[in-house]
Amino acid sequence: MTGESSGHVVLVSRQQGVEALFQEQAADELRQQGFRVSCCGDGDPDLLRGELVLIMGAVGSMRRTSRLLERNPSTDRKVAVWIFEPLPPPDVPMRTLRLASRLSAVHTGRHWTKPFLHFLSRPFDRVLYRPYRHEVSVQLFRFLVDNFAMIDRGLRKGWLDRIFTSTEQKRLYLQGLGIEAEFAPVGQQPAFGRDLELQRDIDVVFIGSLKSASRRAELGNLREQLERLGLTVVVPEKPIWGEERTKLVNRAKVLVHLHKMHWDTPWMRWCLAAANGAAVASVPLSVPAPMRPGIDYLSAPINELAEEILSLVRDEPRRRAMVEDCQSTIADQMTCATSVSRMAPHLRSLISTGS
């Protein structure tokens, strides 16, 4: 896109791992939309030069940025967040959630207060997280609360103007709390890999954290059932990244998704499978859109999943069609370019009202 600039956008992230790569990708797409773009880390004073500040990723971890914005208010500067990480369980009441948020380090903006506030919040968090203790640790529950606290504080203090979410589930969750948000998926990434056209000599692969007790139990039972049915199953014993991960998924026919948190859906696993030519088999999702169960991926209750995976592995034309449908849905609705094009009108409107 050429012509007059749509305004100066500053992208703020933790600038770590995939988040740093995506920050650069989003910056390139915003430039294609006509924006002048700068990239900053958490708390970088240069972010105050932007007409619009877009905080992206694990927003609850960027306490220095929130403090900087609150200490340097400006009616000419607009702020949006693009949240990638999970939010708290949807059945936690708003009143309780706001009470828990008061013990978030987001409210101080100082890194050294984090362990102190987490120590103070631990007894309260232990009570709140109890219904979900088989899915999350008390530390992870606090991380979810901190993500919400950043949004809630920004809205109450008046410095947050727009919210984008990486999943439809998070958008609907915020909508249920009376908070408006727009769905903008993170999208496919080069780091997820590519189809190497290797022989698919592994039937089923699972890649992911096993810190969740419920996930560990489900995976153990599922693996036992699959192997009893004669399928080969691979579960890496340590974290796997980069080219090693790409080669492993390229050898797999099916990549399994089991919930870490039943209310949250990390689309990364779908993007990873599609990029490397594997089909996804999953337990039912709380909010599957924009993916289509039974078309873009295999969906079945945990007690039926093994038999359904066996059927899919044995039906190669069906498996290939499912992979292609998943790839098409991602290409049509879940790329960085698509998300940025959806966001661009909102960003231009914010910048114009701030000028």
CSV table of C-alpha atoms in Angstrom, one decimal:
chain,number,residue,atom,x,y,z
A,1,MET,CA,0.0,0.0,0.0
A,2,THR,CA,1.3,3.4,-0.9
A,3,GLY,CA,0.4,7.0,-0.2
A,4,GLU,CA,-0.1,9.0,3.0
A,5,SER,CA,0.7,7.1,6.2
A,6,SER,CA,-2.3,5.8,8.2
A,7,GLY,CA,-0.5,6.8,11.4
A,8,HIS,CA,2.3,5.7,13.7
A,9,VAL,CA,1.7,2.4,15.5
A,10,VAL,CA,4.1,1.0,18.2
A,11,LEU,CA,3.9,-2.7,18.8
A,12,VAL,CA,4.9,-3.7,22.3
A,13,SER,CA,5.7,-7.3,23.3
A,14,ARG,CA,8.0,-9.2,25.6
A,15,GLN,CA,10.2,-9.8,22.5
A,16,GLN,CA,10.8,-13.4,23.5
A,17,GLY,CA,10.8,-16.5,21.2
A,18,VAL,CA,7.8,-16.9,18.9
A,19,GLU,CA,6.3,-13.7,20.3
A,20,ALA,CA,9.3,-11.7,18.9
A,21,LEU,CA,9.0,-13.3,15.5
A,22,PHE,CA,5.2,-12.5,15.4
A,23,GLN,CA,5.8,-8.9,16.4
A,24,GLU,CA,8.0,-8.5,13.3
A,25,GLN,CA,5.5,-10.3,11.1
A,26,ALA,CA,2.6,-8.1,12.4
A,27,ALA,CA,4.8,-5.0,11.9
A,28,ASP,CA,5.3,-6.0,8.3
A,29,GLU,CA,1.6,-6.5,7.7
A,30,LEU,CA,0.8,-3.2,9.3
A,31,ARG,CA,3.2,-1.5,7.0
A,32,GLN,CA,1.5,-3.1,4.1
A,33,GLN,CA,-1.7,-1.5,5.4
A,34,GLY,CA,0.0,1.9,5.3
A,35,PHE,CA,1.0,2.4,8.9
A,36,ARG,CA,4.4,3.6,10.1
A,37,VAL,CA,5.4,1.0,12.6
A,38,SER,CA,8.0,0.7,15.5
A,39,CYS,CA,8.6,-2.3,17.7
A,40,CYS,CA,9.4,-1.9,21.4
A,41,GLY,CA,9.8,-4.1,24.5
A,42,ASP,CA,7.9,-3.9,27.7
A,43,GLY,CA,8.4,-0.4,29.3
A,44,ASP,CA,10.5,1.1,26.6
A,45,PRO,CA,10.0,4.9,26.8
A,46,ASP,CA,10.0,5.1,23.0
A,47,LEU,CA,6.6,3.5,22.9
A,48,LEU,CA,5.2,6.9,24.1
A,49,ARG,CA,6.0,8.3,20.6
A,50,GLY,CA,3.3,6.3,18.9
A,51,GLU,CA,-0.1,7.6,17.9
A,52,LEU,CA,-1.3,4.2,18.8
A,53,VAL,CA,0.3,1.6,21.1
A,54,LEU,CA,-0.6,-2.0,20.4
A,55,ILE,CA,0.3,-4.3,23.4
A,56,MET,CA,0.5,-7.9,22.1
A,57,GLY,CA,1.0,-11.3,23.6
A,58,ALA,CA,0.9,-12.1,27.3
A,59,VAL,CA,-0.4,-8.6,28.2
A,60,GLY,CA,-0.5,-9.4,32.0
A,61,SER,CA,3.3,-9.7,32.0
A,62,MET,CA,3.8,-6.2,30.7
A,63,ARG,CA,3.5,-4.2,33.9
A,64,ARG,CA,6.1,-1.6,33.0
A,65,THR,CA,4.2,-0.6,29.9
A,66,SER,CA,0.9,-0.1,31.9
A,67,ARG,CA,2.8,2.0,34.5
A,68,LEU,CA,4.5,4.0,31.8
A,69,LEU,CA,1.1,4.7,30.0
A,70,GLU,CA,-0.6,5.7,33.3
A,71,ARG,CA,2.3,8.1,34.3
A,72,ASN,CA,2.3,9.7,30.9
A,73,PRO,CA,-1.4,10.2,29.9
A,74,SER,CA,-2.2,11.8,26.5
A,75,THR,CA,-5.5,12.3,24.8
A,76,ASP,CA,-3.6,12.1,21.5
A,77,ARG,CA,-2.3,8.6,22.1
A,78,LYS,CA,-4.6,5.6,21.8
A,79,VAL,CA,-3.9,2.1,23.2
A,80,ALA,CA,-5.1,-1.4,22.1
A,81,VAL,CA,-4.2,-4.8,23.4
A,82,TRP,CA,-4.0,-8.0,21.3
A,83,ILE,CA,-4.1,-10.8,23.9
A,84,PHE,CA,-2.7,-14.3,22.9
A,85,GLU,CA,-2.6,-16.0,26.3
A,86,PRO,CA,-5.6,-17.6,28.2
A,87,LEU,CA,-8.0,-15.7,30.5
A,88,PRO,CA,-9.5,-17.0,33.7
A,89,PRO,CA,-12.2,-19.7,33.7
A,90,PRO,CA,-15.5,-18.3,32.5
A,91,ASP,CA,-17.5,-19.4,35.6
A,92,VAL,CA,-15.4,-17.2,38.0
A,93,PRO,CA,-17.8,-14.3,39.0
A,94,MET,CA,-16.7,-10.8,37.9
A,95,ARG,CA,-16.8,-9.6,41.5
A,96,THR,CA,-14.5,-12.4,42.6
A,97,LEU,CA,-12.2,-11.8,39.6
A,98,ARG,CA,-11.9,-8.1,40.3
A,99,LEU,CA,-11.0,-8.9,44.0
A,100,ALA,CA,-8.3,-11.3,42.8
A,101,SER,CA,-7.1,-8.7,40.3
A,102,ARG,CA,-6.3,-6.2,43.1
A,103,LEU,CA,-3.4,-8.4,44.1
A,104,SER,CA,-1.9,-8.3,40.6
A,105,ALA,CA,1.5,-6.7,40.0
A,106,VAL,CA,-0.1,-5.0,37.0
A,107,HIS,CA,-1.3,-2.4,39.5
A,108,THR,CA,2.2,-1.4,40.5
A,109,GLY,CA,4.1,-1.7,37.3
A,110,ARG,CA,7.2,-2.6,39.2
A,111,HIS,CA,8.9,-5.9,38.5
A,112,TRP,CA,10.2,-6.4,42.1
A,113,THR,CA,6.6,-6.3,43.5
A,114,LYS,CA,5.6,-9.5,41.5
A,115,PRO,CA,7.0,-12.1,44.0
A,116,PHE,CA,5.7,-10.0,47.0
A,117,LEU,CA,2.2,-9.7,45.6
A,118,HIS,CA,2.1,-13.3,44.5
A,119,PHE,CA,3.1,-14.3,48.1
A,120,LEU,CA,0.2,-12.2,49.4
A,121,SER,CA,-2.3,-13.5,46.9
A,122,ARG,CA,-1.4,-17.2,47.3
A,123,PRO,CA,-3.9,-18.1,50.0
A,124,PHE,CA,-6.7,-16.4,48.1
A,125,ASP,CA,-5.6,-18.0,44.8
A,126,ARG,CA,-5.5,-21.4,46.4
A,127,VAL,CA,-9.2,-21.1,47.3
A,128,LEU,CA,-10.2,-19.8,43.8
A,129,TYR,CA,-8.2,-22.3,41.8
A,130,ARG,CA,-9.4,-25.4,43.7
A,131,PRO,CA,-12.2,-26.3,41.2
A,132,TYR,CA,-9.6,-26.2,38.4
A,133,ARG,CA,-6.6,-27.8,40.3
A,134,HIS,CA,-6.5,-30.8,37.9
A,135,GLU,CA,-5.9,-28.4,35.0
A,136,VAL,CA,-3.8,-25.5,36.3
A,137,SER,CA,-1.3,-24.9,39.1
A,138,VAL,CA,-1.9,-22.0,41.5
A,139,GLN,CA,0.9,-20.1,39.7
A,140,LEU,CA,-0.8,-20.5,36.3
A,141,PHE,CA,-4.1,-19.4,37.8
A,142,ARG,CA,-2.5,-16.2,39.0
A,143,PHE,CA,-1.0,-15.7,35.4
A,144,LEU,CA,-4.6,-15.9,34.0
A,145,VAL,CA,-5.8,-13.4,36.6
A,146,ASP,CA,-3.0,-11.1,35.7
A,147,ASN,CA,-4.0,-11.2,32.1
A,148,PHE,CA,-7.5,-10.1,33.0
A,149,ALA,CA,-6.2,-7.5,35.5
A,150,MET,CA,-4.3,-5.7,32.8
A,151,ILE,CA,-7.4,-5.4,30.6
A,152,ASP,CA,-9.7,-4.5,33.6
A,153,ARG,CA,-7.3,-1.8,34.9
A,154,GLY,CA,-6.8,-0.3,31.4
A,155,LEU,CA,-10.5,0.1,31.0
A,156,ARG,CA,-11.1,1.4,34.5
A,157,LYS,CA,-8.2,3.9,34.3
A,158,GLY,CA,-9.3,5.0,30.8
A,159,TRP,CA,-6.0,4.3,28.9
A,160,LEU,CA,-7.2,1.2,27.0
A,161,ASP,CA,-9.3,1.9,23.9
A,162,ARG,CA,-9.6,-1.4,22.0
A,163,ILE,CA,-9.2,-5.1,22.6
A,164,PHE,CA,-8.4,-7.9,20.2
A,165,THR,CA,-8.3,-11.6,21.1
A,166,SER,CA,-6.5,-14.5,19.4
A,167,THR,CA,-9.5,-16.8,19.9
A,168,GLU,CA,-13.2,-16.5,19.6
A,169,GLN,CA,-13.5,-18.1,23.0
A,170,LYS,CA,-11.7,-15.2,24.6
A,171,ARG,CA,-13.8,-12.7,22.7
A,172,LEU,CA,-17.0,-14.4,23.9
A,173,TYR,CA,-15.7,-14.6,27.5
A,174,LEU,CA,-15.0,-10.8,27.6
A,175,GLN,CA,-18.4,-10.2,25.9
A,176,GLY,CA,-20.1,-12.1,28.7
A,177,LEU,CA,-18.4,-9.7,31.2
A,178,GLY,CA,-19.7,-6.7,29.2
A,179,ILE,CA,-16.3,-6.0,27.5
A,180,GLU,CA,-16.2,-5.5,23.8
A,181,ALA,CA,-13.5,-7.2,21.8
A,182,GLU,CA,-12.6,-8.2,18.2
A,183,PHE,CA,-11.4,-11.7,17.1
A,184,ALA,CA,-8.0,-11.5,15.5
A,185,PRO,CA,-6.2,-14.9,15.4
A,186,VAL,CA,-2.4,-15.0,15.7
A,187,GLY,CA,-2.3,-17.1,12.5
A,188,GLN,CA,0.1,-19.4,10.7
A,189,GLN,CA,3.8,-18.8,11.4
A,190,PRO,CA,6.9,-19.9,9.4
A,191,ALA,CA,8.2,-21.2,12.7
A,192,PHE,CA,5.5,-23.8,12.8
A,193,GLY,CA,7.2,-25.7,10.0
A,194,ARG,CA,6.5,-26.9,6.4
A,195,ASP,CA,5.5,-30.2,4.7
A,196,LEU,CA,8.8,-32.1,4.0
A,197,GLU,CA,6.9,-34.9,2.2
A,198,LEU,CA,8.4,-37.5,4.5
A,199,GLN,CA,7.1,-41.0,4.9
A,200,ARG,CA,4.4,-40.8,7.6
A,201,ASP,CA,5.6,-43.8,9.7
A,202,ILE,CA,4.1,-42.6,13.0
A,203,ASP,CA,0.4,-42.9,13.5
A,204,VAL,CA,-0.1,-40.5,16.4
A,205,VAL,CA,2.0,-37.8,18.0
A,206,PHE,CA,1.3,-35.6,21.0
A,207,ILE,CA,3.3,-32.5,21.7
A,208,GLY,CA,2.6,-30.3,24.7
A,209,SER,CA,3.1,-29.7,28.4
A,210,LEU,CA,2.1,-32.5,30.8
A,211,LYS,CA,2.0,-30.3,33.9
A,212,SER,CA,-1.8,-30.6,34.0
A,213,ALA,CA,-2.9,-33.7,36.0
A,214,SER,CA,-6.1,-34.1,33.9
A,215,ARG,CA,-4.1,-34.0,30.7
A,216,ARG,CA,-1.5,-36.5,31.9
A,217,ALA,CA,-4.2,-38.9,32.9
A,218,GLU,CA,-6.1,-38.5,29.7
A,219,LEU,CA,-3.0,-38.9,27.6
A,220,GLY,CA,-1.9,-42.0,29.5
A,221,ASN,CA,-5.2,-43.7,29.0
A,222,LEU,CA,-5.5,-42.7,25.4
A,223,ARG,CA,-2.0,-43.9,24.6
A,224,GLU,CA,-2.7,-47.2,26.2
A,225,GLN,CA,-5.9,-47.6,24.1
A,226,LEU,CA,-4.2,-46.6,20.8
A,227,GLU,CA,-1.3,-49.0,21.3
A,228,ARG,CA,-3.7,-51.8,22.2
A,229,LEU,CA,-5.3,-51.0,18.8
A,230,GLY,CA,-2.0,-51.5,17.1
A,231,LEU,CA,-1.1,-47.8,16.5
A,232,THR,CA,2.3,-46.3,17.0
A,233,VAL,CA,2.3,-43.3,19.4
A,234,VAL,CA,5.1,-40.9,20.1
A,235,VAL,CA,5.2,-38.4,23.0
A,236,PRO,CA,8.5,-36.5,23.3
A,237,GLU,CA,9.9,-36.7,26.8
A,238,LYS,CA,11.2,-33.1,26.7
A,239,PRO,CA,10.2,-29.9,25.0
A,240,ILE,CA,10.7,-30.0,21.2
A,241,TRP,CA,11.1,-27.0,18.9
A,242,GLY,CA,12.3,-25.9,15.5
A,243,GLU,CA,13.5,-28.3,12.9
A,244,GLU,CA,13.3,-31.3,15.2
A,245,ARG,CA,9.6,-30.6,15.8
A,246,THR,CA,9.0,-30.0,12.1
A,247,LYS,CA,10.5,-33.4,11.2
A,248,LEU,CA,8.6,-35.2,13.9
A,249,VAL,CA,5.2,-33.8,12.9
A,250,ASN,CA,6.0,-34.5,9.2
A,251,ARG,CA,6.3,-38.2,10.1
A,252,ALA,CA,2.9,-38.2,11.9
A,253,LYS,CA,-0.5,-39.0,10.5
A,254,VAL,CA,-2.4,-37.5,13.4
A,255,LEU,CA,-1.5,-34.8,16.0
A,256,VAL,CA,-3.6,-35.1,19.2
A,257,HIS,CA,-5.0,-32.2,21.1
A,258,LEU,CA,-6.0,-32.7,24.8
A,259,HIS,CA,-7.1,-29.8,26.9
A,260,LYS,CA,-4.6,-28.1,29.2
A,261,MET,CA,-7.6,-25.9,30.3
A,262,HIS,CA,-10.9,-27.0,29.0
A,263,TRP,CA,-12.2,-23.5,28.4
A,264,ASP,CA,-9.2,-22.4,26.3
A,265,THR,CA,-8.2,-23.4,22.7
A,266,PRO,CA,-4.7,-22.8,21.6
A,267,TRP,CA,-5.0,-22.8,17.8
A,268,MET,CA,-1.2,-23.2,17.6
A,269,ARG,CA,-1.6,-27.0,17.5
A,270,TRP,CA,-3.9,-26.7,14.5
A,271,CYS,CA,-1.5,-24.4,12.7
A,272,LEU,CA,1.4,-26.7,13.6
A,273,ALA,CA,-0.4,-29.8,12.2
A,274,ALA,CA,-1.6,-28.1,9.1
A,275,ALA,CA,1.9,-26.6,8.3
A,276,ASN,CA,3.4,-30.1,8.5
A,277,GLY,CA,0.7,-32.1,6.8
A,278,ALA,CA,-0.8,-33.9,9.8
A,279,ALA,CA,-4.5,-34.1,10.8
A,280,VAL,CA,-5.7,-33.0,14.2
A,281,ALA,CA,-7.7,-35.2,16.5
A,282,SER,CA,-9.2,-33.5,19.5
A,283,VAL,CA,-11.6,-33.8,22.4
A,284,PRO,CA,-14.6,-31.4,21.9
A,285,LEU,CA,-13.7,-27.7,22.1
A,286,SER,CA,-15.7,-25.1,24.1
A,287,VAL,CA,-15.7,-22.7,21.1
A,288,PRO,CA,-14.5,-24.4,17.9
A,289,ALA,CA,-15.1,-21.5,15.5
A,290,PRO,CA,-13.7,-20.8,13.0
A,291,MET,CA,-12.6,-24.4,12.8
A,292,ARG,CA,-15.3,-27.0,11.8
A,293,PRO,CA,-15.4,-30.2,13.8
A,294,GLY,CA,-15.5,-33.3,11.6
A,295,ILE,CA,-14.3,-31.3,8.6
A,296,ASP,CA,-11.2,-29.4,9.6
A,297,TYR,CA,-10.3,-31.8,12.4
A,298,LEU,CA,-11.5,-35.0,14.1
A,299,SER,CA,-13.6,-34.3,17.2
A,300,ALA,CA,-14.7,-37.0,19.6
A,301,PRO,CA,-15.2,-37.5,23.4
A,302,ILE,CA,-12.2,-38.8,25.2
A,303,ASN,CA,-13.8,-42.3,25.6
A,304,GLU,CA,-14.4,-42.5,21.8
A,305,LEU,CA,-11.2,-40.8,20.6
A,306,ALA,CA,-9.0,-43.8,20.2
A,307,GLU,CA,-11.4,-45.7,18.0
A,308,GLU,CA,-12.1,-42.5,15.9
A,309,ILE,CA,-8.3,-42.0,15.5
A,310,LEU,CA,-7.9,-45.6,14.3
A,311,SER,CA,-10.6,-45.1,11.7
A,312,LEU,CA,-9.0,-41.9,10.5
A,313,VAL,CA,-5.5,-43.4,10.3
A,314,ARG,CA,-6.9,-46.3,8.2
A,315,ASP,CA,-8.7,-43.9,5.8
A,316,GLU,CA,-5.9,-42.0,4.1
A,317,PRO,CA,-8.1,-40.2,1.6
A,318,ARG,CA,-10.3,-38.9,4.5
A,319,ARG,CA,-7.2,-37.9,6.5
A,320,ARG,CA,-5.7,-36.0,3.5
A,321,ALA,CA,-9.0,-34.2,2.9
A,322,MET,CA,-9.2,-33.2,6.5
A,323,VAL,CA,-5.7,-31.8,6.4
A,324,GLU,CA,-6.5,-29.8,3.2
A,325,ASP,CA,-9.7,-28.4,4.7
A,326,CYS,CA,-7.8,-27.4,7.9
A,327,GLN,CA,-5.1,-25.7,5.7
A,328,SER,CA,-7.8,-23.9,3.7
A,329,THR,CA,-9.6,-22.6,6.8
A,330,ILE,CA,-6.3,-21.3,8.2
A,331,ALA,CA,-5.3,-19.7,4.9
A,332,ASP,CA,-8.8,-18.0,4.5
A,333,GLN,CA,-9.4,-16.9,8.1
A,334,MET,CA,-6.4,-17.4,10.4
A,335,THR,CA,-3.4,-15.7,8.9
A,336,CYS,CA,-1.5,-12.7,10.3
A,337,ALA,CA,-2.4,-10.8,7.1
A,338,THR,CA,-6.1,-11.5,7.6
A,339,SER,CA,-6.1,-10.5,11.2
A,340,VAL,CA,-4.2,-7.2,10.6
A,341,SER,CA,-6.5,-6.3,7.7
A,342,ARG,CA,-9.5,-6.8,10.1
A,343,MET,CA,-7.8,-4.7,12.7
A,344,ALA,CA,-6.6,-1.9,10.4
A,345,PRO,CA,-10.0,0.0,10.2
A,346,HIS,CA,-10.3,0.0,14.0
A,347,LEU,CA,-6.7,1.3,14.4
A,348,ARG,CA,-7.2,4.0,11.8
A,349,SER,CA,-10.4,5.1,13.5
A,350,LEU,CA,-8.6,5.2,16.9
A,351,ILE,CA,-5.8,7.3,15.5
A,352,SER,CA,-8.1,9.7,13.8
A,353,THR,CA,-10.0,10.3,17.0
A,354,GLY,CA,-6.8,10.9,18.9
A,355,SER,CA,-5.3,13.4,16.4
